[in-house]
Coordinates of C-alpha atoms and ligand atoms in Angstrom, one line a residue:
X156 CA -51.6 199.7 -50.6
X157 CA -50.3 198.7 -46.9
X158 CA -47.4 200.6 -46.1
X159 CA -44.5 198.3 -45.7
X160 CA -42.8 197.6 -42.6
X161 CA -39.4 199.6 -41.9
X162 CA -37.6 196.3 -41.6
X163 CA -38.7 195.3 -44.9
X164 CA -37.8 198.8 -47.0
X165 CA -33.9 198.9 -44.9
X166 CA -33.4 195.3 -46.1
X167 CA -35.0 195.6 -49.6
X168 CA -36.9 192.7 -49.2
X169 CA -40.8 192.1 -49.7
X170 CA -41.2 189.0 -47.3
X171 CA -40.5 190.7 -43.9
X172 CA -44.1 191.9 -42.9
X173 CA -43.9 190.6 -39.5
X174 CA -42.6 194.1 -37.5
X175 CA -39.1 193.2 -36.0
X176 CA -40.8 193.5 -32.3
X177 CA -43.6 191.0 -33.0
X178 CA -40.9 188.2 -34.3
X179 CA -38.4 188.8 -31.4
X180 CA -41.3 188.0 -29.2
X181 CA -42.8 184.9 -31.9
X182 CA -39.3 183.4 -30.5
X183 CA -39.8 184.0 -26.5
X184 CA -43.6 182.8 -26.8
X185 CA -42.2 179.7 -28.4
X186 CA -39.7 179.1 -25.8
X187 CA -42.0 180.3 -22.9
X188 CA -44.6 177.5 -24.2
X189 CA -42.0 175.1 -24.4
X190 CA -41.1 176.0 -20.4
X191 CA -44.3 176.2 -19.5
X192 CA -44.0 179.6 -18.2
X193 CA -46.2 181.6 -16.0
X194 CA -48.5 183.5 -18.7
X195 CA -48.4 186.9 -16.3
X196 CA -44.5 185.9 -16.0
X197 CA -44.0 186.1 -19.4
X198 CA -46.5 189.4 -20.0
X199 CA -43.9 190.9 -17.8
X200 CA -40.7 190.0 -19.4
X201 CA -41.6 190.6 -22.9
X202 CA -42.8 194.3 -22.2
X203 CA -40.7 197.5 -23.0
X204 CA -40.4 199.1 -19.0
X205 CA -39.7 203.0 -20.5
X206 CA -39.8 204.2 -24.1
X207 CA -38.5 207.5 -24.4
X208 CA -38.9 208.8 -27.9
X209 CA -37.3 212.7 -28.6
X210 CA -37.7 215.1 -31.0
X211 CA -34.7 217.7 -31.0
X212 CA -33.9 220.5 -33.0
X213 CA -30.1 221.2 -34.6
X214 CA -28.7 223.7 -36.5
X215 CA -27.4 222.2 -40.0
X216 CA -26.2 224.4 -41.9
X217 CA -28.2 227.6 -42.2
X218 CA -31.4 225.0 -41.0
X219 CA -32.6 224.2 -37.9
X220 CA -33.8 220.7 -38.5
X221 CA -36.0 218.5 -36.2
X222 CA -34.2 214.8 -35.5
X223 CA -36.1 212.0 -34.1
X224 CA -34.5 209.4 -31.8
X225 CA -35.5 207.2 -29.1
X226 CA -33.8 205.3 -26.3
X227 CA -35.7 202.1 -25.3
X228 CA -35.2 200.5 -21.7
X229 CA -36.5 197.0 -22.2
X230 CA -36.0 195.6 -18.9
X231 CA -34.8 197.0 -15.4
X232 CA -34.6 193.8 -13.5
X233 CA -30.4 194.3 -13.6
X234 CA -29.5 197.7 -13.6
X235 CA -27.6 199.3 -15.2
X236 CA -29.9 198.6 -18.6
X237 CA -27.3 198.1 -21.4
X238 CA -27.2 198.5 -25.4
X239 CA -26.2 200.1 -28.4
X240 CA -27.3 203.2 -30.6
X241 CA -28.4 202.8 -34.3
X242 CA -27.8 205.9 -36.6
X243 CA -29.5 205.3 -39.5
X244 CA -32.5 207.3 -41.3
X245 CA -34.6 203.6 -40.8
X246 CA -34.8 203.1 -37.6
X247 CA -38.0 203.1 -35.6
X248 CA -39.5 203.0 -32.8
X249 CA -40.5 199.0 -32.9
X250 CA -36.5 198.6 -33.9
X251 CA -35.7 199.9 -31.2
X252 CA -37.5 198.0 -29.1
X253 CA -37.0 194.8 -30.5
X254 CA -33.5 195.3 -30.6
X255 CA -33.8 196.6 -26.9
X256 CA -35.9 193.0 -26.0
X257 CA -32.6 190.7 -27.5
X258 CA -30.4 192.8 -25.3
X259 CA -32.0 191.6 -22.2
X260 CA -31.9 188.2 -23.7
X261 CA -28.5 188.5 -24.9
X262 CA -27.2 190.0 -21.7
X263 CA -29.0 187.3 -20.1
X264 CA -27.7 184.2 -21.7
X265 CA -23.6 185.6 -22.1
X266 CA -24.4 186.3 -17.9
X267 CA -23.8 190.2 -18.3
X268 CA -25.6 191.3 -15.3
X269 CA -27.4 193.9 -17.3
X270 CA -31.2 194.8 -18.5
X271 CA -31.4 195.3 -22.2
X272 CA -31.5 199.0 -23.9
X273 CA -31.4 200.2 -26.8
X274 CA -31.3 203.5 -28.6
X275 CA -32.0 205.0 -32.1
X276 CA -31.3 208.2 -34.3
X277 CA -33.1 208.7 -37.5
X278 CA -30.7 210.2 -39.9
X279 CA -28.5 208.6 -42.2
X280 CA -24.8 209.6 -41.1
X281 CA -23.2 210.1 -44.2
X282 CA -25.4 213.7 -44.6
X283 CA -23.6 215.0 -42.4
X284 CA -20.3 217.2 -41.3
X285 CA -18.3 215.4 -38.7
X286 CA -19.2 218.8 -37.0
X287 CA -22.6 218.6 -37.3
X288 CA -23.0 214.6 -36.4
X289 CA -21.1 216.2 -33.1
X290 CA -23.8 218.4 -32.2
X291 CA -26.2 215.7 -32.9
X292 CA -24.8 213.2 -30.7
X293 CA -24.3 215.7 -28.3
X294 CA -27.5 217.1 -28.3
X295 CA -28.8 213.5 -27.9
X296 CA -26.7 212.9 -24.7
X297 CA -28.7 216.0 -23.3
X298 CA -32.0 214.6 -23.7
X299 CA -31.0 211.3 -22.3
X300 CA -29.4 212.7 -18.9
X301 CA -32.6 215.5 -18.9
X302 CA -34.9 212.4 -18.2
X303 CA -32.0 210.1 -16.5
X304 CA -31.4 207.8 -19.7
X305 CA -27.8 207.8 -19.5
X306 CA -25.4 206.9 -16.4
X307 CA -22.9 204.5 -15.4
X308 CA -25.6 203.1 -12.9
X309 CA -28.9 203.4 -14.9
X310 CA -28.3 202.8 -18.5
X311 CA -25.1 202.9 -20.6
X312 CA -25.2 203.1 -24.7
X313 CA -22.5 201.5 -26.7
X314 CA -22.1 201.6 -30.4
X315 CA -24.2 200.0 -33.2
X316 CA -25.4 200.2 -37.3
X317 CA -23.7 203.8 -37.8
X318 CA -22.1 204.7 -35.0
X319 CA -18.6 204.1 -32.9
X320 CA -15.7 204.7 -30.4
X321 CA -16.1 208.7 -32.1
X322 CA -19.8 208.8 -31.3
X323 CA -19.1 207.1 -27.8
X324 CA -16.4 209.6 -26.8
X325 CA -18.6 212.4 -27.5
X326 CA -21.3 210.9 -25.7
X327 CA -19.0 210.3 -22.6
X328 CA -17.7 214.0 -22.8
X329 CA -20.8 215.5 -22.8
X330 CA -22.3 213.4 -19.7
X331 CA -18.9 214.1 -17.6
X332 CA -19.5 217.7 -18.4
X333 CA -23.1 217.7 -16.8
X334 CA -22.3 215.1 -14.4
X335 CA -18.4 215.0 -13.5
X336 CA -18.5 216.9 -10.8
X337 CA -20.7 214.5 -9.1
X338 CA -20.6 211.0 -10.4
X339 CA -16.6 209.4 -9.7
X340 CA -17.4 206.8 -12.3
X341 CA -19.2 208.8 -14.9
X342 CA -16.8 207.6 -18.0
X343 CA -18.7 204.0 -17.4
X344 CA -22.0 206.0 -18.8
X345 CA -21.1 204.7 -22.2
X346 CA -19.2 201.7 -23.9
X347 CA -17.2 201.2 -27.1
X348 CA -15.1 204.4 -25.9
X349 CA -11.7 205.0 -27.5
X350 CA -8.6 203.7 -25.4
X351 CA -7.8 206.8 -23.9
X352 CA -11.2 208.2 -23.5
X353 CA -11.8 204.6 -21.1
X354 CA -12.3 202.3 -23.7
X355 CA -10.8 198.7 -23.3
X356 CA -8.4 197.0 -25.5
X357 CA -9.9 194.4 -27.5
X358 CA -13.6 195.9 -27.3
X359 CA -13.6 196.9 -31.4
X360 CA -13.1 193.2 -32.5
X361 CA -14.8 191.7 -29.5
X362 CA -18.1 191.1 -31.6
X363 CA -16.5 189.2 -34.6
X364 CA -14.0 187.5 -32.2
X365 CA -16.9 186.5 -30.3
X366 CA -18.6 185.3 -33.6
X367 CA -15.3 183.1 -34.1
X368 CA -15.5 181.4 -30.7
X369 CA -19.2 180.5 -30.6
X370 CA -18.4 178.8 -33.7
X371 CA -15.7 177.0 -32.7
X372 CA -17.6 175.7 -29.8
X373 CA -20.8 175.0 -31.7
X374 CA -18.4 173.1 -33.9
X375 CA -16.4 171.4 -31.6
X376 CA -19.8 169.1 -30.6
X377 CA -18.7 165.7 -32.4
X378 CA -22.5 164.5 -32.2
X379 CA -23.9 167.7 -33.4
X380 CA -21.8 167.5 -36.3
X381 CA -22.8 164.0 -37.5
X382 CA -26.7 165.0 -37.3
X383 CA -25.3 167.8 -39.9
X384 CA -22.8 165.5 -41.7
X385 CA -20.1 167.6 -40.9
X386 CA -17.0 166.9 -38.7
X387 CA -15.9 168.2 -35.8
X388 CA -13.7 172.0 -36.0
X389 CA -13.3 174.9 -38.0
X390 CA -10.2 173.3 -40.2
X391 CA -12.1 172.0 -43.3
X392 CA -15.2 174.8 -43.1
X393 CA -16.3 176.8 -46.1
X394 CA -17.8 180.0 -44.6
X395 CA -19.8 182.7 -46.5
X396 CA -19.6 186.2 -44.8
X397 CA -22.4 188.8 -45.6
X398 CA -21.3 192.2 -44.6
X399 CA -17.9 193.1 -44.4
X400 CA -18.0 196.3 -41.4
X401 CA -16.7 195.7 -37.9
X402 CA -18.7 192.4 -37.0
X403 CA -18.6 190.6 -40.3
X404 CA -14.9 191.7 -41.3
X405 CA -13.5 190.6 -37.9
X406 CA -15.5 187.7 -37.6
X407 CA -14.3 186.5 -41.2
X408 CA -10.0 187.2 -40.1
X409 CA -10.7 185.2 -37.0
X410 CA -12.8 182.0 -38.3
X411 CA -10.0 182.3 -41.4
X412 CA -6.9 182.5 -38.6
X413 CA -9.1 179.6 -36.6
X414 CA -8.3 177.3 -40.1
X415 CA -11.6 178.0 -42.0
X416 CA -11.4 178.7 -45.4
X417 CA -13.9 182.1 -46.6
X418 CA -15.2 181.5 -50.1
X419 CA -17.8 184.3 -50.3
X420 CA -18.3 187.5 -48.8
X421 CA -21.2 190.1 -49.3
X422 CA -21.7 193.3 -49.2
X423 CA -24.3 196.7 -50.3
X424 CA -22.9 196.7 -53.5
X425 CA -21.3 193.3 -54.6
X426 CA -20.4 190.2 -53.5
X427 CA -17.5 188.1 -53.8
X428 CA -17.1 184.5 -54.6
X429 CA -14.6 182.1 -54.6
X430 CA -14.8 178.4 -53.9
X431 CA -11.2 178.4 -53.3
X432 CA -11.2 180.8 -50.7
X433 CA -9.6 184.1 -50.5
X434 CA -7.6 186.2 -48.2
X435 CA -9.8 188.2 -45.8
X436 CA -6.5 190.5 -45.1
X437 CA -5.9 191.0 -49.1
X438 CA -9.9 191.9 -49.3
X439 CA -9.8 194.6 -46.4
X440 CA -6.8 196.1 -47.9
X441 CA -8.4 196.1 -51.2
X442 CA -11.6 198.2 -50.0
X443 CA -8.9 200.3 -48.2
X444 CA -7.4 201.5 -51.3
X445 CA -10.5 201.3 -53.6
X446 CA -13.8 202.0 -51.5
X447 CA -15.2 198.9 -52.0
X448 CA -14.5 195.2 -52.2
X449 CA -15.7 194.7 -55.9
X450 CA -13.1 194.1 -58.1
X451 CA -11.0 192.3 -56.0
X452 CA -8.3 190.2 -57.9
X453 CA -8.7 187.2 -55.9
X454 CA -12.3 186.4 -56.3
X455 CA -15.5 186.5 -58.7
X456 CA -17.6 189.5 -58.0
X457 CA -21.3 189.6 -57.9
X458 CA -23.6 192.4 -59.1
X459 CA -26.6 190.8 -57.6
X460 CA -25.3 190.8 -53.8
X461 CA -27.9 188.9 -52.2
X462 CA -27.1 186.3 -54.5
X463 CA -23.8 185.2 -52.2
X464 CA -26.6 184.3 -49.4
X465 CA -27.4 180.8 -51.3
X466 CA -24.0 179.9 -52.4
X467 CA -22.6 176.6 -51.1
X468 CA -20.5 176.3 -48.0
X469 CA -20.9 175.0 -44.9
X470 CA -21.3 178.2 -42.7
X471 CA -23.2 181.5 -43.7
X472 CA -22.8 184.5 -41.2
X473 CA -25.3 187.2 -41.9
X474 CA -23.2 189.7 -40.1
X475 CA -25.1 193.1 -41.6
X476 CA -28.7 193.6 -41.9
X477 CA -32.0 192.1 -39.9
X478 CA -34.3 190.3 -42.2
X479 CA -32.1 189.3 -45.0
X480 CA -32.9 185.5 -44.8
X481 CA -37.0 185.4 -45.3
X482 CA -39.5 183.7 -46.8
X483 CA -38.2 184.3 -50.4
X484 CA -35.0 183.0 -50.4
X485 CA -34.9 180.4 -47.3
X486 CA -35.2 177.6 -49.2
X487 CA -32.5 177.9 -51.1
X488 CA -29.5 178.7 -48.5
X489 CA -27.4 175.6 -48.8
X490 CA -25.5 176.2 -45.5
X491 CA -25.6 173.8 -42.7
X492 CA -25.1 176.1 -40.0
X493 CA -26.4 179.7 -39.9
X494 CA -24.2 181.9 -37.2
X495 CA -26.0 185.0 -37.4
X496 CA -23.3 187.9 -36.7
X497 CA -26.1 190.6 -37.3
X498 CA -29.3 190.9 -34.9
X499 CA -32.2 189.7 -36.2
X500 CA -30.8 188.6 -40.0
X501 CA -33.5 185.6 -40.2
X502 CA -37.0 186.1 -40.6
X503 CA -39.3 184.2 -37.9
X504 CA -40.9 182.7 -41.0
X505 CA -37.7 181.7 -42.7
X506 CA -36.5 179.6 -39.8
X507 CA -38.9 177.6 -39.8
X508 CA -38.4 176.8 -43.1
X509 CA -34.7 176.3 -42.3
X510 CA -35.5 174.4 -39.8
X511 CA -37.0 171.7 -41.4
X512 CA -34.4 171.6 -43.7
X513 CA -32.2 170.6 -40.7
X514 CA -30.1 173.8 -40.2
X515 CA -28.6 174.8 -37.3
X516 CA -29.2 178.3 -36.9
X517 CA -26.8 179.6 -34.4
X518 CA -28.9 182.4 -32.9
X519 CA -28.0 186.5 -32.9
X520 CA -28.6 186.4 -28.9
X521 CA -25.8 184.3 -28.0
X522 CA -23.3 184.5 -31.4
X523 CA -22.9 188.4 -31.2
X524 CA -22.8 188.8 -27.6
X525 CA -19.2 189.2 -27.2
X526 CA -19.7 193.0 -28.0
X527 CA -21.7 193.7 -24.8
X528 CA -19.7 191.1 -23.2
X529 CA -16.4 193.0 -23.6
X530 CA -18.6 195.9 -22.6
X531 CA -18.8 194.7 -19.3
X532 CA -15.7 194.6 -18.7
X533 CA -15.3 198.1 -20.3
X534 CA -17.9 199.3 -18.0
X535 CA -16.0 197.1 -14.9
X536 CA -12.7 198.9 -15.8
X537 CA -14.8 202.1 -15.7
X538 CA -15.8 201.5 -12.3
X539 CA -12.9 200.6 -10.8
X540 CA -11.1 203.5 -12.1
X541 CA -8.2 200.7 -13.4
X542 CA -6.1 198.8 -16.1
X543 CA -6.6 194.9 -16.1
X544 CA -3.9 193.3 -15.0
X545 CA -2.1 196.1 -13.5
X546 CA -1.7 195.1 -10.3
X547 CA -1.0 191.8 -10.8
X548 CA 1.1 191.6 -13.9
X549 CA 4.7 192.0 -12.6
X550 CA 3.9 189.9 -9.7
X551 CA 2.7 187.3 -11.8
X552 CA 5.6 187.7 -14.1
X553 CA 8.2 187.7 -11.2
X554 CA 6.5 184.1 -10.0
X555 CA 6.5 182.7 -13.4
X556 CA 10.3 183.0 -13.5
X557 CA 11.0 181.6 -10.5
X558 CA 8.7 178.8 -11.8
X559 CA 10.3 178.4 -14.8
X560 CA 13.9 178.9 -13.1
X561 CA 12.9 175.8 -10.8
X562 CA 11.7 173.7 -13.6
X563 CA 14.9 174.2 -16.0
X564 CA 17.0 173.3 -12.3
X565 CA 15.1 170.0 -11.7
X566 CA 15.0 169.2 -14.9
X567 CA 18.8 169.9 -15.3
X568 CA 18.4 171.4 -19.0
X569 CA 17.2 174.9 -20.3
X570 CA 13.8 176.1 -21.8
X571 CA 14.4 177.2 -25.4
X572 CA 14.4 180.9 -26.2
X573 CA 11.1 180.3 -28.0
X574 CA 9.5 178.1 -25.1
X575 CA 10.7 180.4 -22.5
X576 CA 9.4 183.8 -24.2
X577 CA 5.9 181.9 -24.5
X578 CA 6.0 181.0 -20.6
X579 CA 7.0 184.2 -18.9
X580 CA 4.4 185.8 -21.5
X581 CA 2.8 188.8 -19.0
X582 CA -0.8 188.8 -19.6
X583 CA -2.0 192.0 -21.1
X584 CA -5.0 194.0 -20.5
X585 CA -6.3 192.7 -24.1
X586 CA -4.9 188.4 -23.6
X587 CA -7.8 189.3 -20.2
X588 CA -10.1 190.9 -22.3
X589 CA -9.8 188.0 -25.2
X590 CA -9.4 185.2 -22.5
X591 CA -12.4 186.2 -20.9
X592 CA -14.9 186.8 -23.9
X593 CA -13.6 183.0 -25.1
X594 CA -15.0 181.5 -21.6
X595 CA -18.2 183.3 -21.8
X596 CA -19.1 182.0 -25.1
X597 CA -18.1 178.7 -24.5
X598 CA -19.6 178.9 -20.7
X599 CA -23.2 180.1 -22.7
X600 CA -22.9 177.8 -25.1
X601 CA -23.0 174.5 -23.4
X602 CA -25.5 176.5 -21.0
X603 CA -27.5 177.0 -24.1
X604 CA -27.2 173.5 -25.1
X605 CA -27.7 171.8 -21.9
X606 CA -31.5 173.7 -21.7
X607 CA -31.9 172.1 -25.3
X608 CA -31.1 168.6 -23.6
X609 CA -33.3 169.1 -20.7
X610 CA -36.6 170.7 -22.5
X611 CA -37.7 168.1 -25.3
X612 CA -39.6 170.5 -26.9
X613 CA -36.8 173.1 -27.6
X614 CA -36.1 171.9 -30.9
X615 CA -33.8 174.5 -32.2
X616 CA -30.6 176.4 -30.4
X617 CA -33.3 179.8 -30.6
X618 CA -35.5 178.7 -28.5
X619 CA -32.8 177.4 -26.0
X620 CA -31.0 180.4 -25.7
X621 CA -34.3 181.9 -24.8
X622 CA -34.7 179.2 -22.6
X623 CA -31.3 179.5 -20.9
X624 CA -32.3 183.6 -20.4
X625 CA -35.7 183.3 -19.7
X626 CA -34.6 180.8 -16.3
X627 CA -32.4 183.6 -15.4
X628 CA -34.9 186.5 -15.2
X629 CA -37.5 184.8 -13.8
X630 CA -34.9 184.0 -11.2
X631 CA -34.3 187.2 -10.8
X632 CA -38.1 188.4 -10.3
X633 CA -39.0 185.7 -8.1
X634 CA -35.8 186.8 -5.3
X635 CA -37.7 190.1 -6.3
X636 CA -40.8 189.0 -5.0
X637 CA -42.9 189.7 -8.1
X638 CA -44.0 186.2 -8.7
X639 CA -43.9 183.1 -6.2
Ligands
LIG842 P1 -21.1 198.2 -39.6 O1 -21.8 199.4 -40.0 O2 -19.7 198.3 -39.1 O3 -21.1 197.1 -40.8 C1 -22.2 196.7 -41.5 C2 -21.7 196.3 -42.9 O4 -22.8 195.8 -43.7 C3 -21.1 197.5 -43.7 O5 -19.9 197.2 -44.2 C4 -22.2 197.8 -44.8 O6 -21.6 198.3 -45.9 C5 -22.7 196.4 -45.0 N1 -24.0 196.3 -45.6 C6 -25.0 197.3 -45.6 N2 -26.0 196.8 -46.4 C7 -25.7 195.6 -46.8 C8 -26.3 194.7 -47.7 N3 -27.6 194.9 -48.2 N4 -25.7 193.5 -48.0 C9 -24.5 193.3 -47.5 N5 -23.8 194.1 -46.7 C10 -24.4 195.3 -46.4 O7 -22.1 197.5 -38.5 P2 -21.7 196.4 -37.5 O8 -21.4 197.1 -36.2 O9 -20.8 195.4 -38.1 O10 -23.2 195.7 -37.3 C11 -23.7 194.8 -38.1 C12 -24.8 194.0 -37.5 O11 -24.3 193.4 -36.3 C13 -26.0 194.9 -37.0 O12 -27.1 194.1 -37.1 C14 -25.7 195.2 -35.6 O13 -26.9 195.4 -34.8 C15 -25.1 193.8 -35.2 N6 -24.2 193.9 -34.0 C16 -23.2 194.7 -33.9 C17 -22.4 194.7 -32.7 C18 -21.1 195.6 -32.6 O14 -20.4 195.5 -31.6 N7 -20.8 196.4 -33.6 C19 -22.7 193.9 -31.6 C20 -23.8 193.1 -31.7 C21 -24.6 193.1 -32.9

């Protein structure tokens, strides 16, 4: 029997035989042909530029045990190269580099002035000591900065599937104690850091806060509703979540704060349904105390998970697992819109089935990018060794008085409490952060649309996000002199 692909046995389904690399680069072939791209051009984005796969020994308990991982560098034509590491017993090589390839695309289209990376440890996390995961991560880090994988100026991990602002601090420590003494803005080797190890404020909930504003924006498009049947805004939405971990649950308490109503969410052992909608703050708390969202007193639960996938509502963001919408069950998703939260949660295969059912499939390159978006500026506050805002804040706070004194004088009446607290608002470091993720995905979403308007053949919002990145590399190459 022919061994399934890893990408079919992590999401349990039988239908995803294409590997994970081949489909990410189905959907640039589709777009480079639709752009009429420079074959040689196109040979040259797609490829993987270094592939660095490790084997490392460390001591678990009274074993010395052999780990494989790998850190892929998809493209260096922006340096640093830029993405997250997956800890899960899974992972692959071609995961890895397909993951790596939508980084540069995803960088790309948000206009993160990155390359894409990407990195991988096979183990699954929860076999592990805390201890032991240390000396794991740690042990990693070593092999990166032995072949120059790691560095605020060459290629800087951030968290994914397994791993976070822990992992990332333990990472940082271990490059500033190899390289400290030498490179002043060594903490910007890694992202997703906690807030006193370097990390920005607003960087754990930038990925489903950025889900919430692509949304918005691909909502807000009065004519692209009406081809769906749908009116403009979030307000009178039905929107099925599937996954519930740091991209699907803050994804769901946004779009519900943004007026949406949530009447399903899924997760690996249950799903929850109610066409009512429930309260995303009431779920988290219930998986708090019990472990797991089944159960919970506001909603049906499911036994057959999957199942939640091809419920009705309006909006379905797969914000877990790649390959979850495939051949099998495409044809029954009722959704209108598909924002996928997770990378690479619809088969190449099953959207095109979706697609002639007239869905608009919001693609993983530009709907989760406001993790490595919010990196960037993680990575910008790194570099410049300060605090957003911190120069400017009490300045701006002392104007905006005088502005607000001059105001109440002409207008010979007082602000209200209320008004007045609003207006002399100081900005913090996390209103920048937020305010500046919001722009970028409404700056790449009408970027992404207007290369859907000007290329006929782009039928689908996939193929002009790879559009809208594609432009931008080969820019890039050409001031590089690669191609005329
Ligand atoms: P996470 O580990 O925090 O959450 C994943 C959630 O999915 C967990 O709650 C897990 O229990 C659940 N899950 C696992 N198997 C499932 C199944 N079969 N059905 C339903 N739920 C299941 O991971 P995350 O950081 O939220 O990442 C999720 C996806 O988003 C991944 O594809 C990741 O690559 C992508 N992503 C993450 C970020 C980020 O900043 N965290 C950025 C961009 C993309």
């Amino acid at each position: 029997m022919a061994k399934k692909s890893a990408t079919a046995k992590k999401s349990g389904n039988e239908h995803a035989t294409v590997p994970f690399f081949q489909s990410v680069n189905l959907s640039f072939d589709k777009a480079s042909a639709a752009m009429k791209l420079d074959e040689g051009l196109a040979r040259l984005i797609k490829s993987c530029n270094s592939v660095y796969q490790i084997q490392f020994p460390v001591q678990v308990g009274k074993e010395v045990e052999v780990i494989s991982a790998w850190r892929v560098e998809h493209s260096h034509h922006k340096l640093p190269t830029k993405g997250g590491i997956r800890y899960s017993e899974m992972v692959n090589q071609d995961e890895v580099m397909a993951l790596a390839a939508l980084m540069t695309y995803k960088c790309a289209v948000v206009n993160v002035p990155f390359g894409g990376a990407k990195g991988g440890i096979c183990i699954n996390p929860k076999n592990y000591t805390e201890e032991q995961l240390e000396r794991i991560t740690r042990r990693y880090t070593a092999e990166l900065i032995k072949k120059n994988f790691i560095g605020p100026q060459v290629d800087v991990p951030a968290p994914d599937y397994g791993s976070g602002e822990r992992e990332m601090a333990w990472i940082a420590d271990t490059y500033m104690a190899f390289k400290g003494g030498e490179d002043i803005n060594g903490l910007g080797c890694v992202t997703g850091k906690p807030i006193a190890q370097g990390g920005v404020r607003g960087r754990t909930a930038a990925t489903g806060r950025g889900v919430y504003y692509g949304l918005k924006e691909v909502v807000s498009h009065a004519d692209d509703m009406k081809k769906l049947g749908l009116t403009p805004g979030l307000e009178d939405k039905k929107v099925i979540v599937q996954g519930f971990g740091n991209v699907g649950y803050y994804a769901a308490k946004f779009i519900q704060e943004g007026g949406a109503t949530i009447v399903g969410i899924g997760e690996w052992d249950c799903a929850l349904y109610n066409p009512n909608g429930m309260d995303i703050e009431a779920v988290h708390q219930h998986r708090l105390e019990t472990g797991s969202i089944k159960d919970f007193p506001g909603a049906k639960t499911l036994a057959r998970t999957n199942t939640i996938l091809e419920k009705p509502c309006d909006i379905l963001v797969p914000a877990a697992l790649e390959n979850v919408i495939h051949q099998g069950n495409a044809d029954k998703i009722k959704a209108k819109i598909i924002g996928e939260g997770a990378n690479g949660p619809i088969s190449f295969a099953a959207e095109q089935i979706l697609l002639e059912k007239g869905v608009l499939v919001v693609p993983d390159m530009y709907l989760n990018a406001g993790g490595v978006t919010v990196s960037y500026f993680e990575w910008l506050k790194n570099i410049s060794h300060i605090r957003f805002g911190r120069m400017e804040r009490r300045l701006d706070l002392i104007r905006t008085t005088e502005l607000v004194d001059s105001l109440e004088a002409l207008a010979g009446r007082k602000f209200g409490e209320k008004e007045r607290n609003m207006l002399l608002r100081a900005s913090s470091e996390e209103d920048l952060v937020n305010s500046g993720l919001e722009d970028t995905m409404i700056e790449a979403y009408n970027e992404v649309r207007d290369a859907k308007n000007r290329y006929r053949s782009a039928k689908d919002l996939r193929t002009a996000a790879y559009i809208a990145s594609i432009e931008k590399i080969q820019t890039a190459y050409q001031q590089l002199g690669f191609f005329p």
